[in-house]
């Protein structure tokens, strides 16, 4: 019902920047929250940042002051601007959308992931 496609990952040196983009399609009218998660090898998936339709934002403590999440509701896109990247930011980054097609029904949707590698 909702499809998510990420782009913008790549290889950068420590201190560099990347901008991730996620395009949502399908039943986008039902999406409330969009966000970014990441998973490094051997580690649990963790929330990086998320943003509600009305603009409320959460950041992981590890990225506060360095990453900025934003969304364009009209274009059904969410972005993650990543500055001052560190090797520990290396992970596969996944776009997430939380949809509410019914008051009693919430659904999570995930993109395919995009690799971010930060070299020291």
Short mmCIF file of N, CA, C and O in Angstrom, two decimals, residues 45-91:
data_model
loop_
_atom_site.label_atom_id
_atom_site.label_comp_id
_atom_site.label_asym_id
_atom_site.label_seq_id
_atom_site.Cartn_x
_atom_site.Cartn_y
_atom_site.Cartn_z
N UNK A 45 19.03 -2.55 14.86
CA UNK A 45 18.50 -1.40 14.15
C UNK A 45 18.12 -0.33 15.16
O UNK A 45 17.54 -0.62 16.20
N UNK A 46 18.45 0.91 14.85
CA UNK A 46 18.16 2.00 15.76
C UNK A 46 17.53 3.17 15.02
O UNK A 46 17.82 3.42 13.85
N UNK A 47 16.69 3.88 15.74
CA UNK A 47 16.10 5.10 15.20
C UNK A 47 17.15 6.19 15.12
O UNK A 47 17.87 6.44 16.09
N UNK A 48 17.24 6.82 13.97
CA UNK A 48 18.12 7.97 13.79
C UNK A 48 17.33 9.27 14.00
O UNK A 48 17.74 10.13 14.77
N UNK A 49 16.22 9.39 13.32
CA UNK A 49 15.37 10.57 13.44
C UNK A 49 14.02 10.26 12.83
O UNK A 49 13.92 9.42 11.93
N UNK A 50 12.99 10.91 13.32
CA UNK A 50 11.70 10.82 12.66
C UNK A 50 10.99 12.16 12.75
O UNK A 50 11.37 13.04 13.51
N UNK A 51 9.97 12.30 11.94
CA UNK A 51 9.24 13.55 11.84
C UNK A 51 7.79 13.27 11.52
O UNK A 51 7.48 12.44 10.67
N UNK A 52 6.89 13.93 12.22
CA UNK A 52 5.47 13.75 11.99
C UNK A 52 5.01 14.65 10.86
O UNK A 52 5.74 15.54 10.39
N UNK A 53 3.78 14.45 10.43
CA UNK A 53 3.23 15.25 9.35
C UNK A 53 3.19 16.72 9.72
O UNK A 53 3.39 17.58 8.85
N UNK A 54 2.96 17.03 11.00
CA UNK A 54 2.90 18.42 11.42
C UNK A 54 4.25 18.98 11.84
O UNK A 54 4.33 20.12 12.31
N UNK A 55 5.33 18.20 11.70
CA UNK A 55 6.66 18.73 11.89
C UNK A 55 7.35 18.44 13.21
O UNK A 55 8.45 18.96 13.44
N UNK A 56 6.76 17.64 14.06
CA UNK A 56 7.42 17.27 15.31
C UNK A 56 8.56 16.29 15.03
O UNK A 56 8.37 15.31 14.32
N UNK A 57 9.74 16.55 15.61
CA UNK A 57 10.95 15.81 15.27
C UNK A 57 11.58 15.18 16.50
O UNK A 57 11.61 15.77 17.58
N UNK A 58 12.08 13.98 16.32
CA UNK A 58 12.90 13.29 17.30
C UNK A 58 14.24 12.92 16.68
O UNK A 58 14.29 12.50 15.52
N UNK A 59 15.32 13.06 17.45
CA UNK A 59 16.65 12.64 17.02
C UNK A 59 17.25 11.70 18.05
O UNK A 59 17.04 11.87 19.25
N UNK A 60 18.02 10.75 17.56
CA UNK A 60 18.86 9.99 18.46
C UNK A 60 19.92 10.90 19.05
O UNK A 60 20.41 11.82 18.38
N UNK A 61 20.29 10.66 20.31
CA UNK A 61 21.29 11.51 20.95
C UNK A 61 22.60 11.53 20.17
O UNK A 61 23.29 12.56 20.13
N UNK A 62 22.94 10.43 19.53
CA UNK A 62 24.21 10.32 18.84
C UNK A 62 24.31 11.20 17.60
O UNK A 62 25.42 11.43 17.10
N UNK A 63 23.18 11.68 17.09
CA UNK A 63 23.21 12.48 15.87
C UNK A 63 22.74 13.91 16.07
O UNK A 63 22.80 14.71 15.13
N UNK A 64 22.30 14.25 17.26
CA UNK A 64 21.83 15.61 17.53
C UNK A 64 22.94 16.62 17.25
O UNK A 64 24.08 16.43 17.64
N UNK A 65 22.58 17.66 16.55
CA UNK A 65 23.54 18.69 16.20
C UNK A 65 24.29 18.43 14.92
O UNK A 65 24.98 19.32 14.41
N UNK A 66 24.18 17.21 14.38
CA UNK A 66 24.88 16.86 13.16
C UNK A 66 23.93 16.52 12.01
O UNK A 66 24.22 16.84 10.86
N UNK A 67 22.82 15.88 12.33
CA UNK A 67 21.86 15.45 11.31
C UNK A 67 20.61 16.32 11.38
O UNK A 67 20.21 16.78 12.46
N UNK A 68 19.97 16.51 10.25
CA UNK A 68 18.72 17.25 10.18
C UNK A 68 17.73 16.48 9.32
O UNK A 68 18.03 16.13 8.18
N UNK A 69 16.56 16.21 9.88
CA UNK A 69 15.51 15.54 9.13
C UNK A 69 14.49 16.59 8.68
O UNK A 69 14.21 17.55 9.39
N UNK A 70 13.95 16.39 7.50
CA UNK A 70 12.91 17.27 6.99
C UNK A 70 12.00 16.47 6.07
O UNK A 70 12.36 15.38 5.63
N UNK A 71 10.83 17.00 5.80
CA UNK A 71 9.92 16.32 4.89
C UNK A 71 9.15 17.33 4.07
O UNK A 71 8.93 18.47 4.48
N UNK A 72 8.75 16.89 2.91
CA UNK A 72 7.93 17.67 2.01
C UNK A 72 6.66 16.85 1.79
O UNK A 72 6.66 15.88 1.03
N UNK A 73 5.60 17.22 2.47
CA UNK A 73 4.36 16.45 2.40
C UNK A 73 3.77 16.45 1.00
O UNK A 73 3.22 15.43 0.55
N UNK A 74 3.87 17.57 0.30
CA UNK A 74 3.31 17.66 -1.03
C UNK A 74 4.01 16.71 -2.00
O UNK A 74 3.38 16.16 -2.91
N UNK A 75 5.31 16.52 -1.81
CA UNK A 75 6.09 15.64 -2.68
C UNK A 75 6.22 14.22 -2.12
O UNK A 75 6.82 13.37 -2.77
N UNK A 76 5.68 14.00 -0.93
CA UNK A 76 5.77 12.70 -0.27
C UNK A 76 7.22 12.26 -0.12
O UNK A 76 7.57 11.10 -0.39
N UNK A 77 8.06 13.18 0.33
CA UNK A 77 9.47 12.88 0.50
C UNK A 77 9.95 13.26 1.90
O UNK A 77 9.42 14.19 2.52
N UNK A 78 10.93 12.53 2.37
CA UNK A 78 11.61 12.85 3.61
C UNK A 78 13.10 12.82 3.34
O UNK A 78 13.57 12.03 2.52
N UNK A 79 13.84 13.69 4.02
CA UNK A 79 15.25 13.84 3.78
C UNK A 79 16.02 13.72 5.10
O UNK A 79 15.50 14.00 6.18
N UNK A 80 17.26 13.34 4.98
CA UNK A 80 18.16 13.33 6.12
C UNK A 80 19.48 13.95 5.69
O UNK A 80 20.23 13.34 4.92
N UNK A 81 19.73 15.16 6.15
CA UNK A 81 21.00 15.82 5.90
C UNK A 81 21.96 15.42 7.00
O UNK A 81 21.71 15.67 8.18
N UNK A 82 23.06 14.80 6.62
CA UNK A 82 24.03 14.29 7.57
C UNK A 82 25.33 15.06 7.40
O UNK A 82 25.97 14.98 6.35
N UNK A 83 25.71 15.79 8.42
CA UNK A 83 26.94 16.55 8.43
C UNK A 83 27.88 16.02 9.51
O UNK A 83 27.46 15.31 10.42
N UNK A 84 29.14 16.39 9.39
CA UNK A 84 30.15 15.98 10.37
C UNK A 84 30.10 14.48 10.61
O UNK A 84 30.12 14.01 11.75
N UNK A 85 30.06 13.74 9.54
CA UNK A 85 29.93 12.29 9.64
C UNK A 85 31.13 11.65 10.33
O UNK A 85 32.27 12.10 10.16
N UNK A 86 30.84 10.62 11.08
CA UNK A 86 31.84 9.87 11.83
C UNK A 86 31.85 8.42 11.37
O UNK A 86 30.84 7.93 10.87
N UNK A 87 32.96 7.72 11.53
CA UNK A 87 32.99 6.31 11.16
C UNK A 87 31.88 5.50 11.81
O UNK A 87 31.36 4.56 11.19
N UNK A 88 31.49 5.85 13.03
CA UNK A 88 30.44 5.12 13.71
C UNK A 88 29.05 5.35 13.10
O UNK A 88 28.09 4.69 13.49
N UNK A 89 28.94 6.28 12.16
CA UNK A 89 27.69 6.46 11.42
C UNK A 89 27.54 5.44 10.30
O UNK A 89 26.47 5.38 9.67
N UNK A 90 28.57 4.68 10.03
CA UNK A 90 28.52 3.68 8.97
C UNK A 90 27.43 2.66 9.25
O UNK A 90 27.40 2.04 10.31
N UNK A 91 26.52 2.50 8.31
CA UNK A 91 25.39 1.60 8.48
C UNK A 91 24.56 1.59 7.21
O UNK A 91 24.77 2.41 6.31
#
